[in-house]
Amino acid sequence: MTSDDADPLDRVRRAKARQHSDRWLDGGAVAAGALVAVVPQVGPALAFAVGVPESVATAFAAATLLTVPLGAYVAGYLGGTGGGSGARHGLAGVGGATLVAAFTVLHLAGETVVSFGDVPASVALVAVTALGSAVGALGGSVGGRRKRRDLRHQPSERRFS
């Protein structure tokens, strides 16, 4: 038994260094990004459903839109180690979260919310999902690039722990 084999932590580090994931998406990263993006957005729909004035619900909804790029960033950072992988995770996380939020709004508040702009619900859903996915890809790309940079600047002994 050599001195390399004696340290269990070294064996774990070597095994982690040899790991290769062939998964296209990391479900945990997508779920984390989706939760960060969607959970705060359910609040305005609930507020509107319980009778909060429209102006307050609209202001609350506008403030929660800032969580969409944050959710994309989280998904991209956790799921990717580069711009392409981060964008893929951000797009999946925010695209799914946007659909969940839109269906929640339609279910809780009905057509009244969509009628603010005199837009049919189906058109609004497609537009919101497309915009959310674009923002998700951009935010995820930034998160993935940031993670790659962070990994490059970490000491090698901490990278695999």
mmCIF file of C-alpha atoms in Angstrom:
data_model
loop_
_atom_site.group_PDB
_atom_site.id
_atom_site.type_symbol
_atom_site.label_atom_id
_atom_site.label_comp_id
_atom_site.label_asym_id
_atom_site.label_seq_id
_atom_site.Cartn_x
_atom_site.Cartn_y
_atom_site.Cartn_z
ATOM 1 C CA MET A 1 0.000 0.000 0.000
ATOM 2 C CA THR A 2 1.534 3.275 -1.077
ATOM 3 C CA SER A 3 1.220 6.560 0.744
ATOM 4 C CA ASP A 4 -1.261 7.715 -1.945
ATOM 5 C CA ASP A 5 -3.602 4.834 -1.189
ATOM 6 C CA ALA A 6 -3.402 5.428 2.550
ATOM 7 C CA ASP A 7 -5.334 8.703 2.481
ATOM 8 C CA PRO A 8 -9.043 8.074 1.818
ATOM 9 C CA LEU A 9 -9.602 11.722 0.948
ATOM 10 C CA ASP A 10 -7.026 11.511 -1.847
ATOM 11 C CA ARG A 11 -8.822 8.481 -3.285
ATOM 12 C CA VAL A 12 -12.115 10.380 -3.255
ATOM 13 C CA ARG A 13 -10.508 13.376 -4.956
ATOM 14 C CA ARG A 14 -9.004 11.191 -7.668
ATOM 15 C CA ALA A 15 -12.343 9.455 -8.233
ATOM 16 C CA LYS A 16 -14.158 12.783 -8.502
ATOM 17 C CA ALA A 17 -11.552 14.081 -10.916
ATOM 18 C CA ARG A 18 -12.145 11.078 -13.196
ATOM 19 C CA GLN A 19 -15.949 11.434 -13.127
ATOM 20 C CA HIS A 20 -17.575 12.449 -16.344
ATOM 21 C CA SER A 21 -21.230 13.336 -16.475
ATOM 22 C CA ASP A 22 -22.960 12.684 -19.760
ATOM 23 C CA ARG A 23 -26.219 14.294 -18.665
ATOM 24 C CA TRP A 24 -27.357 17.205 -20.756
ATOM 25 C CA LEU A 25 -29.252 18.879 -17.888
ATOM 26 C CA ASP A 26 -28.778 18.744 -14.143
ATOM 27 C CA GLY A 27 -32.280 18.425 -12.715
ATOM 28 C CA GLY A 28 -31.284 19.784 -9.317
ATOM 29 C CA ALA A 29 -29.817 22.951 -10.813
ATOM 30 C CA VAL A 30 -32.884 23.478 -13.005
ATOM 31 C CA ALA A 31 -35.203 22.948 -10.025
ATOM 32 C CA ALA A 32 -33.230 25.362 -7.831
ATOM 33 C CA GLY A 33 -33.296 28.059 -10.510
ATOM 34 C CA ALA A 34 -36.993 27.485 -11.156
ATOM 35 C CA LEU A 35 -37.818 27.821 -7.468
ATOM 36 C CA VAL A 36 -35.861 31.049 -7.140
ATOM 37 C CA ALA A 37 -37.632 32.410 -10.221
ATOM 38 C CA VAL A 38 -41.201 31.271 -9.551
ATOM 39 C CA VAL A 39 -41.882 31.208 -5.825
ATOM 40 C CA PRO A 40 -41.874 34.999 -5.309
ATOM 41 C CA GLN A 41 -44.065 35.451 -8.407
ATOM 42 C CA VAL A 42 -46.914 33.446 -6.925
ATOM 43 C CA GLY A 43 -47.342 36.184 -4.308
ATOM 44 C CA PRO A 44 -48.969 38.780 -6.589
ATOM 45 C CA ALA A 45 -51.460 36.206 -7.902
ATOM 46 C CA LEU A 46 -52.386 35.238 -4.345
ATOM 47 C CA ALA A 47 -52.649 38.901 -3.350
ATOM 48 C CA PHE A 48 -54.940 39.592 -6.297
ATOM 49 C CA ALA A 49 -57.059 36.528 -5.489
ATOM 50 C CA VAL A 50 -57.652 37.664 -1.890
ATOM 51 C CA GLY A 51 -58.706 41.138 -2.957
ATOM 52 C CA VAL A 52 -55.649 43.375 -2.611
ATOM 53 C CA PRO A 53 -56.089 46.524 -4.751
ATOM 54 C CA GLU A 54 -54.908 46.168 -8.351
ATOM 55 C CA SER A 55 -52.282 48.886 -8.027
ATOM 56 C CA VAL A 56 -50.628 47.128 -5.076
ATOM 57 C CA ALA A 57 -50.728 43.730 -6.823
ATOM 58 C CA THR A 58 -49.257 45.275 -9.986
ATOM 59 C CA ALA A 59 -46.421 46.944 -8.056
ATOM 60 C CA PHE A 60 -45.739 43.677 -6.221
ATOM 61 C CA ALA A 61 -45.661 41.785 -9.542
ATOM 62 C CA ALA A 62 -43.234 44.295 -11.042
ATOM 63 C CA ALA A 63 -40.897 43.919 -8.060
ATOM 64 C CA THR A 64 -40.938 40.115 -8.238
ATOM 65 C CA LEU A 65 -39.883 40.154 -11.896
ATOM 66 C CA LEU A 66 -36.351 40.806 -10.647
ATOM 67 C CA THR A 67 -36.269 37.210 -9.395
ATOM 68 C CA VAL A 68 -36.389 35.828 -12.968
ATOM 69 C CA PRO A 69 -32.805 36.767 -13.910
ATOM 70 C CA LEU A 70 -31.682 35.698 -10.434
ATOM 71 C CA GLY A 71 -33.274 32.269 -10.918
ATOM 72 C CA ALA A 72 -31.586 31.919 -14.306
ATOM 73 C CA TYR A 73 -28.245 32.865 -12.789
ATOM 74 C CA VAL A 74 -28.671 30.294 -10.002
ATOM 75 C CA ALA A 75 -29.579 27.524 -12.476
ATOM 76 C CA GLY A 76 -26.668 28.444 -14.744
ATOM 77 C CA TYR A 77 -24.184 28.636 -11.891
ATOM 78 C CA LEU A 78 -25.231 25.345 -10.318
ATOM 79 C CA GLY A 79 -25.644 23.429 -13.569
ATOM 80 C CA GLY A 80 -22.981 24.659 -15.903
ATOM 81 C CA THR A 81 -19.295 25.262 -16.148
ATOM 82 C CA GLY A 82 -19.444 27.462 -19.192
ATOM 83 C CA GLY A 83 -21.664 29.811 -21.137
ATOM 84 C CA GLY A 84 -23.430 27.151 -23.212
ATOM 85 C CA SER A 85 -24.170 24.787 -20.368
ATOM 86 C CA GLY A 86 -25.231 27.633 -18.093
ATOM 87 C CA ALA A 87 -27.541 29.027 -20.778
ATOM 88 C CA ARG A 88 -29.131 25.607 -21.238
ATOM 89 C CA HIS A 89 -29.811 25.290 -17.506
ATOM 90 C CA GLY A 90 -31.044 28.868 -17.177
ATOM 91 C CA LEU A 91 -33.389 28.461 -20.149
ATOM 92 C CA ALA A 92 -34.838 25.216 -18.779
ATOM 93 C CA GLY A 93 -35.216 26.570 -15.250
ATOM 94 C CA VAL A 94 -36.782 29.895 -16.125
ATOM 95 C CA GLY A 95 -38.821 28.559 -19.048
ATOM 96 C CA GLY A 96 -40.420 25.969 -16.788
ATOM 97 C CA ALA A 97 -40.847 28.437 -13.944
ATOM 98 C CA THR A 98 -42.481 30.946 -16.275
ATOM 99 C CA LEU A 99 -45.008 28.379 -17.444
ATOM 100 C CA VAL A 100 -45.790 27.377 -13.857
ATOM 101 C CA ALA A 101 -46.209 31.010 -12.800
ATOM 102 C CA ALA A 102 -48.404 31.836 -15.801
ATOM 103 C CA PHE A 103 -50.694 28.857 -15.216
ATOM 104 C CA THR A 104 -50.877 29.729 -11.513
ATOM 105 C CA VAL A 105 -51.891 33.297 -12.311
ATOM 106 C CA LEU A 106 -54.546 32.119 -14.747
ATOM 107 C CA HIS A 107 -55.863 29.581 -12.260
ATOM 108 C CA LEU A 108 -55.983 31.892 -9.237
ATOM 109 C CA ALA A 109 -56.961 35.189 -10.823
ATOM 110 C CA GLY A 110 -58.529 34.069 -14.084
ATOM 111 C CA GLU A 111 -58.815 36.000 -17.300
ATOM 112 C CA THR A 112 -59.004 39.302 -15.396
ATOM 113 C CA VAL A 113 -55.227 39.488 -15.070
ATOM 114 C CA VAL A 114 -54.631 38.864 -18.755
ATOM 115 C CA SER A 115 -57.357 41.319 -19.750
ATOM 116 C CA PHE A 116 -55.277 44.235 -18.448
ATOM 117 C CA GLY A 117 -53.683 44.477 -21.874
ATOM 118 C CA ASP A 118 -56.682 43.129 -23.850
ATOM 119 C CA VAL A 119 -54.556 40.155 -24.873
ATOM 120 C CA PRO A 120 -55.901 36.584 -25.136
ATOM 121 C CA ALA A 121 -54.474 34.183 -22.558
ATOM 122 C CA SER A 122 -52.856 31.891 -25.147
ATOM 123 C CA VAL A 123 -50.962 34.757 -26.803
ATOM 124 C CA ALA A 124 -49.857 36.095 -23.424
ATOM 125 C CA LEU A 125 -48.626 32.641 -22.351
ATOM 126 C CA VAL A 126 -46.541 32.187 -25.494
ATOM 127 C CA ALA A 127 -45.070 35.682 -25.227
ATOM 128 C CA VAL A 128 -44.274 35.373 -21.525
ATOM 129 C CA THR A 129 -42.678 31.943 -21.971
ATOM 130 C CA ALA A 130 -40.554 33.114 -24.901
ATOM 131 C CA LEU A 131 -39.386 36.211 -23.051
ATOM 132 C CA GLY A 132 -38.724 34.225 -19.862
ATOM 133 C CA SER A 133 -36.705 31.649 -21.772
ATOM 134 C CA ALA A 134 -34.607 34.332 -23.455
ATOM 135 C CA VAL A 135 -33.901 35.986 -20.107
ATOM 136 C CA GLY A 136 -33.188 32.529 -18.669
ATOM 137 C CA ALA A 137 -30.645 31.718 -21.354
ATOM 138 C CA LEU A 138 -28.876 35.038 -20.855
ATOM 139 C CA GLY A 139 -28.830 34.836 -17.050
ATOM 140 C CA GLY A 140 -27.807 31.179 -17.093
ATOM 141 C CA SER A 141 -24.977 31.928 -19.487
ATOM 142 C CA VAL A 142 -23.653 34.568 -17.100
ATOM 143 C CA GLY A 143 -23.959 32.128 -14.184
ATOM 144 C CA GLY A 144 -22.155 29.351 -16.064
ATOM 145 C CA ARG A 145 -19.309 31.645 -17.065
ATOM 146 C CA ARG A 146 -19.023 32.870 -13.490
ATOM 147 C CA LYS A 147 -18.777 29.314 -12.184
ATOM 148 C CA ARG A 148 -16.060 28.474 -14.726
ATOM 149 C CA ARG A 149 -14.109 31.543 -13.601
ATOM 150 C CA ASP A 150 -14.596 30.654 -9.930
ATOM 151 C CA LEU A 151 -13.381 27.095 -10.520
ATOM 152 C CA ARG A 152 -10.312 28.344 -12.362
ATOM 153 C CA HIS A 153 -9.292 30.571 -9.457
ATOM 154 C CA GLN A 154 -9.859 27.969 -6.735
ATOM 155 C CA PRO A 155 -6.915 26.100 -5.276
ATOM 156 C CA SER A 156 -6.829 22.589 -6.733
ATOM 157 C CA GLU A 157 -7.166 20.845 -3.370
ATOM 158 C CA ARG A 158 -10.544 22.519 -2.745
ATOM 159 C CA ARG A 159 -11.927 22.047 -6.259
ATOM 160 C CA PHE A 160 -12.847 18.390 -5.734
ATOM 161 C CA SER A 161 -14.056 18.494 -2.169
#
